[in-house]
């Protein structure tokens, strides 16, 4: 059974990675379609946590109409972020205000926990993922390296910093997760945190080393980041953003009493189980 689960995880992980590479390389509209789906599915799984029996005991979930409005606004933030060239800060502020108004109107006695959970859902499932669109939209030409020229010949248009940054960020996250998993399995002895008992200090060290190695590899083949020190800083930053993204989703799953956020992806669980490491990382790399 464990071998079959591991095989499923590897196979679907490879398929997702291949599909992700195609989306990143072949255009911003494909990225938009992917992120619209991510925003929709992530918000549905998020409110699955909020409405679970265990979490509802201590915190009443927002009404269904508010949940639906939050999902629609998460998708709207993603779409507007694309068409307004990443200027989503104002959209977030307006959406947050409208969401609070809807909450007050449809809920006779709204609780502060309901207001907070819906706003966090908007931030977590809509605004943060939109940074991947902002990152991909960076249009400055990438340094003229052999690999950049090869990618340009494959796609038919110039290789941009945005394309390279997204490819690098995704590769660093995958390396961090993979390094942490295998080093933790082989050498893990010291528990990292009570939030996720399977995570170990040794695994985290392996994940960070793998993340830095891949970031340095990007510097070597893409000349981005522009210096080895910058590559190390990027690797460390993305490692921590992916680690804490994972831990934050683990907190939600623990409070909801759920093993996975869903069963969308065989061997991986729900979308948030697979995308949690990416939630904050897009913003981190964009500001980097």
Short mmCIF file of C-alpha atoms in Angstrom, two decimals:
data_model
loop_
_atom_site.label_atom_id
_atom_site.label_comp_id
_atom_site.label_asym_id
_atom_site.label_seq_id
_atom_site.Cartn_x
_atom_site.Cartn_y
_atom_site.Cartn_z
CA UNK A 1 0.00 0.00 0.00
CA UNK A 2 2.79 2.44 0.90
CA UNK A 3 4.67 1.58 -2.30
CA UNK A 4 1.52 2.18 -4.36
CA UNK A 5 0.87 5.52 -2.65
CA UNK A 6 4.48 6.58 -3.24
CA UNK A 7 4.26 5.57 -6.92
CA UNK A 8 1.06 7.61 -7.30
CA UNK A 9 2.73 10.56 -5.63
CA UNK A 10 5.77 10.38 -7.93
CA UNK A 11 3.72 9.88 -11.12
CA UNK A 12 1.24 12.68 -10.50
CA UNK A 13 4.03 14.91 -9.19
CA UNK A 14 5.89 14.41 -12.49
CA UNK A 15 2.75 15.10 -14.53
CA UNK A 16 2.03 18.26 -12.54
CA UNK A 17 5.63 19.42 -12.92
CA UNK A 18 5.58 18.86 -16.68
CA UNK A 19 2.25 20.64 -17.05
CA UNK A 20 3.51 23.51 -14.88
CA UNK A 21 6.61 23.92 -17.06
CA UNK A 22 4.46 24.13 -20.20
CA UNK A 23 2.20 26.73 -18.57
CA UNK A 24 5.15 28.87 -17.45
CA UNK A 25 6.88 28.72 -20.84
CA UNK A 26 3.92 29.16 -23.15
CA UNK A 27 2.32 32.32 -22.03
CA UNK A 28 0.64 34.57 -19.58
CA UNK A 29 -2.91 33.53 -20.53
CA UNK A 30 -2.15 29.94 -19.54
CA UNK A 31 -0.78 31.24 -16.23
CA UNK A 32 -3.98 33.24 -15.78
CA UNK A 33 -6.16 30.17 -16.41
CA UNK A 34 -4.10 28.13 -13.95
CA UNK A 35 -4.19 30.81 -11.24
CA UNK A 36 -7.95 31.32 -11.67
CA UNK A 37 -8.40 27.62 -11.00
CA UNK A 38 -6.00 27.79 -8.04
CA UNK A 39 -7.88 30.75 -6.53
CA UNK A 40 -11.24 29.01 -6.94
CA UNK A 41 -10.18 25.60 -5.66
CA UNK A 42 -8.02 26.96 -2.83
CA UNK A 43 -10.88 29.07 -1.50
CA UNK A 44 -13.29 26.10 -1.62
CA UNK A 45 -10.82 23.93 0.32
CA UNK A 46 -10.11 26.78 2.74
CA UNK A 47 -13.79 27.15 3.59
CA UNK A 48 -13.93 23.36 3.90
CA UNK A 49 -11.52 23.84 6.81
CA UNK A 50 -13.59 26.70 8.25
CA UNK A 51 -16.86 24.75 8.10
CA UNK A 52 -15.48 21.46 9.47
CA UNK A 53 -17.17 20.16 12.60
CA UNK A 54 -14.05 20.43 14.74
CA UNK A 55 -13.21 24.01 13.77
CA UNK A 56 -16.85 25.13 13.91
CA UNK A 57 -17.02 24.21 17.60
CA UNK A 58 -14.72 27.05 18.59
CA UNK A 59 -15.32 29.45 15.70
CA UNK A 60 -18.59 29.78 13.77
CA UNK A 61 -17.89 29.73 10.02
CA UNK A 62 -19.03 32.57 7.74
CA UNK A 63 -22.46 32.09 6.10
CA UNK A 64 -22.50 30.22 2.75
CA UNK A 65 -23.27 33.44 0.84
CA UNK A 66 -20.14 35.06 2.31
CA UNK A 67 -18.08 31.99 1.37
CA UNK A 68 -19.36 32.18 -2.21
CA UNK A 69 -18.67 35.93 -2.35
CA UNK A 70 -15.13 35.38 -1.05
CA UNK A 71 -14.49 32.74 -3.71
CA UNK A 72 -15.79 35.07 -6.44
CA UNK A 73 -13.58 37.89 -5.16
CA UNK A 74 -10.51 35.62 -5.02
CA UNK A 75 -11.07 34.79 -8.69
CA UNK A 76 -11.74 38.47 -9.45
CA UNK A 77 -8.50 39.61 -7.81
CA UNK A 78 -6.59 37.09 -9.94
CA UNK A 79 -8.22 38.22 -13.19
CA UNK A 80 -7.83 41.95 -12.47
CA UNK A 81 -4.23 41.40 -11.40
CA UNK A 82 -3.55 40.07 -14.89
CA UNK A 83 -5.34 42.79 -16.87
CA UNK A 84 -4.09 45.65 -14.68
CA UNK A 85 -0.47 44.51 -14.85
CA UNK A 86 -0.27 43.28 -11.29
CA UNK A 87 -1.80 46.32 -9.57
CA UNK A 88 -3.94 44.34 -7.15
CA UNK A 89 -3.40 46.27 -3.89
CA UNK A 90 -6.34 48.61 -4.50
CA UNK A 91 -8.48 45.69 -5.68
CA UNK A 92 -7.71 43.85 -2.43
CA UNK A 93 -8.70 46.86 -0.31
CA UNK A 94 -12.01 47.35 -2.16
CA UNK A 95 -12.79 43.62 -2.10
CA UNK A 96 -12.07 43.45 1.65
CA UNK A 97 -14.45 46.34 2.33
CA UNK A 98 -17.21 44.83 0.19
CA UNK A 99 -16.76 41.50 1.91
CA UNK A 100 -17.19 43.07 5.35
CA UNK A 101 -20.31 44.91 4.13
CA UNK A 102 -21.81 41.65 2.82
CA UNK A 103 -20.98 39.94 6.09
CA UNK A 104 -22.75 42.62 8.15
CA UNK A 105 -25.80 42.71 5.85
CA UNK A 106 -26.44 38.95 5.54
CA UNK A 107 -25.46 38.00 9.09
CA UNK A 108 -27.67 39.49 11.81
CA UNK A 109 -25.13 38.97 14.56
CA UNK A 110 -21.73 38.55 12.90
CA UNK A 111 -18.85 37.36 15.02
CA UNK A 112 -15.40 38.87 14.74
CA UNK A 113 -14.02 35.38 13.99
CA UNK A 114 -16.28 35.22 10.93
CA UNK A 115 -15.03 38.58 9.68
CA UNK A 116 -11.41 37.58 10.26
CA UNK A 117 -11.68 34.15 8.63
CA UNK A 118 -13.32 35.52 5.46
CA UNK A 119 -10.73 38.31 5.15
CA UNK A 120 -7.87 35.87 5.66
CA UNK A 121 -9.41 33.64 2.98
CA UNK A 122 -9.43 36.59 0.58
CA UNK A 123 -5.79 37.35 1.37
CA UNK A 124 -4.61 33.73 1.40
CA UNK A 125 -6.51 32.30 -1.56
CA UNK A 126 -6.79 35.35 -3.82
CA UNK A 127 -4.21 38.05 -3.27
CA UNK A 128 -1.13 35.98 -2.46
CA UNK A 129 -1.43 33.57 -5.44
CA UNK A 130 -1.83 36.58 -7.77
CA UNK A 131 1.85 37.43 -7.18
CA UNK A 132 2.76 34.54 -9.48
CA UNK A 133 1.02 36.45 -12.28
CA UNK A 134 2.88 39.63 -11.34
CA UNK A 135 6.14 37.73 -11.36
CA UNK A 136 5.48 36.13 -14.77
CA UNK A 137 4.49 39.54 -16.19
CA UNK A 138 7.95 41.07 -15.57
CA UNK A 139 8.87 41.89 -19.15
CA UNK A 140 12.55 42.86 -18.93
CA UNK A 141 14.63 40.61 -21.21
CA UNK A 142 16.56 37.87 -19.42
CA UNK A 143 20.36 37.80 -19.71
CA UNK A 144 21.45 36.40 -23.06
CA UNK A 145 22.65 32.96 -21.98
CA UNK A 146 22.63 29.77 -24.10
CA UNK A 147 19.69 28.32 -22.16
CA UNK A 148 17.70 31.55 -22.49
CA UNK A 149 18.32 31.49 -26.25
CA UNK A 150 17.21 27.83 -26.38
CA UNK A 151 13.98 28.59 -24.52
CA UNK A 152 13.32 31.49 -26.86
CA UNK A 153 13.76 29.23 -29.88
CA UNK A 154 11.31 26.71 -28.34
CA UNK A 155 8.59 29.18 -27.39
CA UNK A 156 9.03 31.60 -30.29
CA UNK A 157 9.27 34.76 -28.20
CA UNK A 158 11.98 36.41 -26.07
CA UNK A 159 12.88 34.88 -22.72
CA UNK A 160 12.01 37.41 -20.00
CA UNK A 161 13.12 37.87 -16.43
CA UNK A 162 9.56 36.95 -15.43
CA UNK A 163 9.75 33.58 -17.14
CA UNK A 164 13.17 32.82 -15.65
CA UNK A 165 12.10 33.98 -12.17
CA UNK A 166 9.00 31.75 -12.16
CA UNK A 167 10.93 28.73 -13.47
CA UNK A 168 13.64 29.28 -10.88
CA UNK A 169 11.21 29.81 -8.00
CA UNK A 170 9.25 26.64 -8.82
CA UNK A 171 12.46 24.63 -9.18
CA UNK A 172 13.75 25.93 -5.84
CA UNK A 173 10.49 25.03 -4.07
CA UNK A 174 10.52 21.52 -5.55
CA UNK A 175 14.17 21.13 -4.50
CA UNK A 176 13.40 22.34 -0.98
CA UNK A 177 10.49 19.89 -0.58
CA UNK A 178 12.42 17.00 -2.11
CA UNK A 179 15.61 17.64 -0.14
CA UNK A 180 13.70 17.94 3.12
CA UNK A 181 11.74 14.74 2.42
CA UNK A 182 14.67 12.48 1.56
CA UNK A 183 17.17 13.87 4.08
CA UNK A 184 14.48 13.76 6.75
CA UNK A 185 13.67 10.15 5.91
CA UNK A 186 17.31 9.10 5.93
CA UNK A 187 18.75 11.18 8.76
CA UNK A 188 15.91 12.90 10.60
CA UNK A 189 16.17 12.59 14.37
CA UNK A 190 15.39 16.03 15.85
CA UNK A 191 11.78 17.23 15.68
CA UNK A 192 11.52 20.68 14.11
CA UNK A 193 8.12 21.76 15.47
CA UNK A 194 5.02 20.36 17.16
CA UNK A 195 2.90 21.78 14.34
CA UNK A 196 4.11 19.07 11.95
CA UNK A 197 5.71 16.21 13.95
CA UNK A 198 7.19 14.52 10.85
CA UNK A 199 9.36 17.53 10.03
CA UNK A 200 12.90 17.38 11.42
CA UNK A 201 15.78 19.81 11.80
CA UNK A 202 17.93 17.53 9.65
CA UNK A 203 15.27 17.46 6.93
CA UNK A 204 14.99 21.26 7.03
CA UNK A 205 18.77 21.57 6.65
CA UNK A 206 18.65 19.23 3.65
CA UNK A 207 15.80 21.22 2.12
CA UNK A 208 17.66 24.51 2.55
CA UNK A 209 20.84 23.07 1.04
CA UNK A 210 18.88 21.75 -1.97
CA UNK A 211 17.09 25.09 -2.41
CA UNK A 212 20.36 27.04 -2.37
CA UNK A 213 21.98 24.55 -4.79
CA UNK A 214 19.17 24.97 -7.33
CA UNK A 215 19.21 28.78 -6.97
CA UNK A 216 22.96 28.71 -7.65
CA UNK A 217 22.24 26.48 -10.64
CA UNK A 218 19.87 29.14 -11.97
CA UNK A 219 22.60 31.75 -11.57
CA UNK A 220 24.97 29.48 -13.52
CA UNK A 221 22.64 28.80 -16.47
CA UNK A 222 20.43 31.92 -16.58
CA UNK A 223 22.70 34.55 -14.93
CA UNK A 224 19.69 35.23 -12.68
CA UNK A 225 19.98 36.09 -9.83
CA UNK A 226 22.87 38.22 -11.03
CA UNK A 227 25.37 37.17 -8.33
CA UNK A 228 26.11 33.98 -6.37
CA UNK A 229 25.30 35.82 -3.14
CA UNK A 230 21.94 36.84 -4.57
CA UNK A 231 21.28 33.23 -5.53
CA UNK A 232 22.03 32.07 -1.98
CA UNK A 233 19.71 34.77 -0.59
CA UNK A 234 16.96 33.69 -3.00
CA UNK A 235 17.36 30.02 -2.09
CA UNK A 236 17.20 30.71 1.64
CA UNK A 237 14.22 33.09 1.28
CA UNK A 238 12.21 30.67 -0.84
CA UNK A 239 13.05 27.79 1.49
CA UNK A 240 11.59 29.65 4.46
CA UNK A 241 8.53 30.89 2.57
CA UNK A 242 7.77 27.36 1.36
CA UNK A 243 8.38 25.86 4.81
CA UNK A 244 6.13 28.31 6.63
CA UNK A 245 3.49 28.07 3.91
CA UNK A 246 3.41 24.35 4.59
CA UNK A 247 3.24 24.88 8.37
CA UNK A 248 0.40 27.41 8.11
CA UNK A 249 -1.71 24.95 6.13
CA UNK A 250 -0.80 22.26 8.69
CA UNK A 251 -2.24 24.49 11.44
CA UNK A 252 -5.52 24.79 9.53
CA UNK A 253 -5.70 21.03 8.92
CA UNK A 254 -4.96 20.29 12.57
CA UNK A 255 -7.64 22.68 13.84
CA UNK A 256 -10.11 21.29 11.31
CA UNK A 257 -9.26 17.68 12.24
CA UNK A 258 -8.54 16.83 8.61
CA UNK A 259 -5.64 14.81 7.19
CA UNK A 260 -5.81 16.49 3.75
CA UNK A 261 -7.56 19.56 2.36
CA UNK A 262 -9.25 17.36 -0.26
CA UNK A 263 -8.73 14.51 -2.73
CA UNK A 264 -8.26 16.44 -5.95
CA UNK A 265 -4.81 15.02 -6.79
CA UNK A 266 -4.20 11.27 -6.29
CA UNK A 267 -1.31 10.71 -3.89
CA UNK A 268 -1.14 14.39 -2.97
CA UNK A 269 -4.53 15.25 -1.43
CA UNK A 270 -6.17 18.57 -2.19
CA UNK A 271 -4.83 21.54 -4.09
CA UNK A 272 -3.73 23.31 -0.90
CA UNK A 273 -1.78 20.21 0.14
CA UNK A 274 0.25 20.60 -3.06
CA UNK A 275 0.21 24.41 -3.39
CA UNK A 276 0.78 25.42 0.24
CA UNK A 277 4.54 25.83 -0.30
CA UNK A 278 3.81 28.21 -3.20
CA UNK A 279 1.28 30.48 -1.48
CA UNK A 280 3.77 32.94 0.03
CA UNK A 281 6.71 32.17 -2.26
CA UNK A 282 5.38 34.06 -5.27
CA UNK A 283 5.27 37.29 -3.26
CA UNK A 284 8.72 36.65 -1.77
CA UNK A 285 10.34 36.14 -5.20
CA UNK A 286 8.44 39.07 -6.72
CA UNK A 287 9.76 41.48 -4.10
CA UNK A 288 13.21 39.90 -4.33
#
